[in-house]
Coordinates of C-alpha atoms and ligand atoms in Angstrom, one line a residue:
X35 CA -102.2 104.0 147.5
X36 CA -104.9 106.6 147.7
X37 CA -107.3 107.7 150.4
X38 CA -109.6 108.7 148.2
X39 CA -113.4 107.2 148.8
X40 CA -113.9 107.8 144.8
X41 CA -113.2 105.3 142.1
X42 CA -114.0 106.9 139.0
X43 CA -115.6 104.7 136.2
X44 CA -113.2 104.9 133.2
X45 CA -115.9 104.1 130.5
X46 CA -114.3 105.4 127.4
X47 CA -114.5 103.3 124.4
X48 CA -110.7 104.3 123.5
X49 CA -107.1 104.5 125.2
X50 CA -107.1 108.2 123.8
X51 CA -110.0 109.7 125.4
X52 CA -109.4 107.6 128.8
X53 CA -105.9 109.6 129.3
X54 CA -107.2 113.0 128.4
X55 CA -108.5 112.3 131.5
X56 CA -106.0 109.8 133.7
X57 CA -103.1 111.9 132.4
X58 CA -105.0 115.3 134.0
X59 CA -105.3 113.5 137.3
X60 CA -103.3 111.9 140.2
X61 CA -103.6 108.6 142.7
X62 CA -104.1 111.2 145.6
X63 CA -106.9 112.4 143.6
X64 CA -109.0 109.1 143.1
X65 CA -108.9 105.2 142.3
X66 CA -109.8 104.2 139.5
X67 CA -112.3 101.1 137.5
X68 CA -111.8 99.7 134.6
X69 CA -114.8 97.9 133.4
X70 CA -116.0 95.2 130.0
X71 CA -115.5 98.4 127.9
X72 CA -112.6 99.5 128.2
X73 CA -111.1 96.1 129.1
X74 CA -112.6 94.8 126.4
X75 CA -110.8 97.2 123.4
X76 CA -107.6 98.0 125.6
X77 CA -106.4 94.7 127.4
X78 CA -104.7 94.3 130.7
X79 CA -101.7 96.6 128.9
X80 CA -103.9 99.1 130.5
X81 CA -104.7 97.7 134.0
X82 CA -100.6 97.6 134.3
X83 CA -100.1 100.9 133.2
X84 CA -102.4 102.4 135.5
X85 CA -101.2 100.3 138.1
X86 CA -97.3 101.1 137.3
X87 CA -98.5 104.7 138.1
X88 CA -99.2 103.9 141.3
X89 CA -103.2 103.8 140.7
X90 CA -105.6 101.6 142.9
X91 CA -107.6 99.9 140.3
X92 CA -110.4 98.0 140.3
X93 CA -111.2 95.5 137.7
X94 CA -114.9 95.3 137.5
X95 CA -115.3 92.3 135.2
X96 CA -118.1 90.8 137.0
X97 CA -117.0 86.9 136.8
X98 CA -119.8 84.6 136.8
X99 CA -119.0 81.5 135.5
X100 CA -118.3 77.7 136.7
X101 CA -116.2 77.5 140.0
X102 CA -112.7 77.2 138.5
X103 CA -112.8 79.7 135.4
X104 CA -113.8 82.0 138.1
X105 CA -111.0 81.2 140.3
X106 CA -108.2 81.2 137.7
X107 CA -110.0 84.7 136.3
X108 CA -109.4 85.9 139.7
X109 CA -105.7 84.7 140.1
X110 CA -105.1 86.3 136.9
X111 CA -106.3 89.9 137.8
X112 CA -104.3 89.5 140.9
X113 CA -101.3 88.7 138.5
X114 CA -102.0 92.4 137.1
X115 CA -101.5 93.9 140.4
X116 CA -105.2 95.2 140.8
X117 CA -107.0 96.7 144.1
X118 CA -110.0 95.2 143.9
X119 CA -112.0 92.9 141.8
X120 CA -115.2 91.4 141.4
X121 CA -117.9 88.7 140.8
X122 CA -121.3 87.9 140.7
X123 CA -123.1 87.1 143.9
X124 CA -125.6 85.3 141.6
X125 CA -122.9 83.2 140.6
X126 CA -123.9 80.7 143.9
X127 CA -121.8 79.5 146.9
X128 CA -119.6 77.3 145.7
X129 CA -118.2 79.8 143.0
X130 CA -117.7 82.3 145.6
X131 CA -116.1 80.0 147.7
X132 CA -113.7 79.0 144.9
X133 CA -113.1 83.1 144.3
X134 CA -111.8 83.7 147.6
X135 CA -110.0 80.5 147.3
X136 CA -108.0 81.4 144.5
X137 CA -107.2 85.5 146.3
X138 CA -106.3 84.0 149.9
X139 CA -103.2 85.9 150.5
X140 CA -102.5 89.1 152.7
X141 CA -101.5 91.0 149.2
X142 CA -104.4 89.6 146.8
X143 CA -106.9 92.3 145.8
X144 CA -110.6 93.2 147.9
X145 CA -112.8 90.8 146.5
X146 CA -116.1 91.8 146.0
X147 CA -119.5 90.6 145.0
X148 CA -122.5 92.5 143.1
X149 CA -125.4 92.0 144.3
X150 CA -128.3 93.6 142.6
X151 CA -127.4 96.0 139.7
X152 CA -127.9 99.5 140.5
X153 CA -129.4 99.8 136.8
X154 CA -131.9 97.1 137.8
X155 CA -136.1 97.6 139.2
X156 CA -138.3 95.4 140.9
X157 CA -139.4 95.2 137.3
X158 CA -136.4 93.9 135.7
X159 CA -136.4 91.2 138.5
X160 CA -139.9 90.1 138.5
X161 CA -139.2 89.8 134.1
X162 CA -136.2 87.3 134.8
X163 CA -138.5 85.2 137.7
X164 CA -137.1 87.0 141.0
X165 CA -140.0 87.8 143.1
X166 CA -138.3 89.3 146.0
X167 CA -137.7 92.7 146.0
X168 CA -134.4 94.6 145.5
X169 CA -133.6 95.2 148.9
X170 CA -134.3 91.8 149.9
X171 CA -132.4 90.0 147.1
X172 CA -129.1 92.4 148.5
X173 CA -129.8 91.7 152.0
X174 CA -129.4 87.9 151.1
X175 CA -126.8 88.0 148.3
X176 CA -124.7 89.9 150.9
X177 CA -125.0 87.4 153.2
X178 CA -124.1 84.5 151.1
X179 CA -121.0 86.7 149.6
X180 CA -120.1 87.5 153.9
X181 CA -120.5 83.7 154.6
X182 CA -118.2 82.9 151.4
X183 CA -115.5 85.0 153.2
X184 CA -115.8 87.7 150.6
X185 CA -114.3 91.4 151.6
X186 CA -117.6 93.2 150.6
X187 CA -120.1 93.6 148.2
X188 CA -121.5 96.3 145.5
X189 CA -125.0 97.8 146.2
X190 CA -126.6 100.7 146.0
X191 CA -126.5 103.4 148.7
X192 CA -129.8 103.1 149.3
X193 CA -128.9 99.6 151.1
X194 CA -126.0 100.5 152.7
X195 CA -127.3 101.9 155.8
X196 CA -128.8 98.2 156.5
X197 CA -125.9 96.7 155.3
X198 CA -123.3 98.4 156.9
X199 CA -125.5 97.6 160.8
X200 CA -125.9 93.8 159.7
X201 CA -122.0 93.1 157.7
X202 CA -120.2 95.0 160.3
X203 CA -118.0 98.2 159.3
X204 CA -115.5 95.8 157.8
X205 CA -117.8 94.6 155.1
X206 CA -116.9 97.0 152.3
X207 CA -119.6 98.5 150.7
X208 CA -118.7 99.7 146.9
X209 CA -121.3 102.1 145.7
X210 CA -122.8 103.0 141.9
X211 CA -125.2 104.5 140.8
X212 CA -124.3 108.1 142.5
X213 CA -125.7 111.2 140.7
X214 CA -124.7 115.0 141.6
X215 CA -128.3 116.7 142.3
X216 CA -128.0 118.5 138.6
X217 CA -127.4 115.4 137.0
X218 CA -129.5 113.0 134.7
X219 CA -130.5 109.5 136.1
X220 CA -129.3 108.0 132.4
X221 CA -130.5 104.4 132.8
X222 CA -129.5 104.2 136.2
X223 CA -132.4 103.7 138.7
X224 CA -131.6 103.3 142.4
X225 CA -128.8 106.4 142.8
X226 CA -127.7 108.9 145.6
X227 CA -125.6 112.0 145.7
X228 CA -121.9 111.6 146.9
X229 CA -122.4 113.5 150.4
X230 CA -125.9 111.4 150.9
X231 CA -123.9 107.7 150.2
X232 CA -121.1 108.4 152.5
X233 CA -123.4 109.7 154.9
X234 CA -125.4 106.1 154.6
X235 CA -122.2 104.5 155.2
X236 CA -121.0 103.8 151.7
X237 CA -116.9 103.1 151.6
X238 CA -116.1 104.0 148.3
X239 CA -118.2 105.4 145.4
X240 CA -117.8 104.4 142.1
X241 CA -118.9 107.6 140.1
X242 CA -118.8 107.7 136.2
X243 CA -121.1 109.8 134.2
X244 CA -121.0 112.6 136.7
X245 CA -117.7 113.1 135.9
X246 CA -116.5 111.6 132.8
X247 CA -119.5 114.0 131.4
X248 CA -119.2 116.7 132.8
X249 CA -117.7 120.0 131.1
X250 CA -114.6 119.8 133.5
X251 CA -114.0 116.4 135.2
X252 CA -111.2 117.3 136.9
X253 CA -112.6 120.0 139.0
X254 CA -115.6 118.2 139.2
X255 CA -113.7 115.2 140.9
X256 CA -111.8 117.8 143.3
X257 CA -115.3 119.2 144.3
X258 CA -117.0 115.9 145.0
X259 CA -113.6 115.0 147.1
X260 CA -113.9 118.5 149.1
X261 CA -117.6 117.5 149.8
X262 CA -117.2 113.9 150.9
X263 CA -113.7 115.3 152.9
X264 CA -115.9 117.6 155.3
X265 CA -118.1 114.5 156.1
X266 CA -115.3 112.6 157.4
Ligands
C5P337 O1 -121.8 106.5 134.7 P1 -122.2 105.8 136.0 O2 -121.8 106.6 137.2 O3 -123.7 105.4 136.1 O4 -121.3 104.4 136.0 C1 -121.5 103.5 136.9 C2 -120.4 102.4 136.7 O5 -120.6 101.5 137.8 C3 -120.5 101.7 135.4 O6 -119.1 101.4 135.0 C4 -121.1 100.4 135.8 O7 -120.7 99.3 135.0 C5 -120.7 100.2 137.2 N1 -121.6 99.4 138.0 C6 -122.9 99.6 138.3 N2 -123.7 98.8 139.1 C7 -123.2 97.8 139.7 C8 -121.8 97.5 139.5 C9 -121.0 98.3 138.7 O8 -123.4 100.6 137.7 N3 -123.9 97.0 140.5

């Protein structure tokens, strides 16, 4: 168990270039995600591995899908041993409901809903028939994911300052979208730097670019830790 606030974004397409970086690094150091990706080519051999090495990891699969394939999805990352995992917010009520159903024990993993991609404009909702802004779609998916029993949601760290006052401070608030000031947006739009999210009340920041790019991930990792460590 790590107290680490980061969860670095393992979004390698291979098992090879993930551990040049995992195998550099240690569970005091950070948590770590493994998203559709890496998932996708490398299978929950993985998830267990990184678990069996006494990693927090959280499986960002994003379920959204009928009530009980979401459920059973969920009981079977808990079977992997994961930290934390996660659905759509968009999936509705009644799926959420059946998510926290299915992880109701003391030693099942945070569930957590996203809310509004961090990668996503007022644009990019208006062209799928959302009129409501960003903001206002999180404040109310965030609600529905509180009212479903859920352990927190993923936003951006712009709306974690609101959220954090309305949820409470145990409403986890999981964080993308975070950029170092020298950075490149990429095709992220709604980011933050590390010392900025925390600051806005951000639990844990879920940082991959900034680091998996960088030209040394591992000392930047231990600089964004010393940062966020004098804020807290
Ligand atoms: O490289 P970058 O730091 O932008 O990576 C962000 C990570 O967070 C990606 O793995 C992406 O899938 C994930 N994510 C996100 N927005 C969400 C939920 C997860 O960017 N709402």
């Amino acid at each position: 168990m790590s107290d680490s606030r980061i969860i670095v974004a393992l979004d390698y397409p291979d098992e090879k270039s993930t551990l040049q970086l995992v195998d550099r690094i240690n569970p005091e150091l950070c948590r770590l995600k493994i998203g559709k990706e890496l998932f996708t080519r490398c299978g929950p051999e993985l998830v267990r591995r990184f678990v069996n090495h006494g990693y927090d990891v959280f499986l960002d699969l994003k379920f959204h899908d009928i009530p009980t394939t979401v459920a059973n999805a969920c009981k079977a990352a808990a079977d992997l041993g994961v930290w934390m995992v996660n659905v759509h917010a968009l999936g509705g009520p009644a799926m959420l409901a059946a998510a926290r159903t299915a992880l109701a024990d003391e030693t099942s993993p945070l569930l957590i809903a996203v809310t509004v991609l961090t990668s996503s404009s007022q644009d990019d909702l208006e062209a799928v028939g959302i009129s409501q802004s960003p903001q206002q779609m999180v404040a109310r998916l965030a609600a529905m994911a509180q009212d479903c029993g859920l352990d927190g949601v993923v936003c951006s760290a712009h709306e974690a300052g609101a959220l954090k006052s309305s949820h409470g401070a145990g409403f986890t608030l999981v964080t993308p979208g975070i950029r170092l000031s020298s950075d490149s947006k990429d095709d992220q739009k709604r980011i933050m730097t590390p010392t900025d999210a925390i600051k806005q009340g951000s639990d844990y920041l879920v940082i991959g670019r900034s680091i998996t790019h960088s030209e040394d991930p591992v000392q930047t990792l231990l600089t964004i830790n010393s940062d966020i460590s004098q804020l807290l």
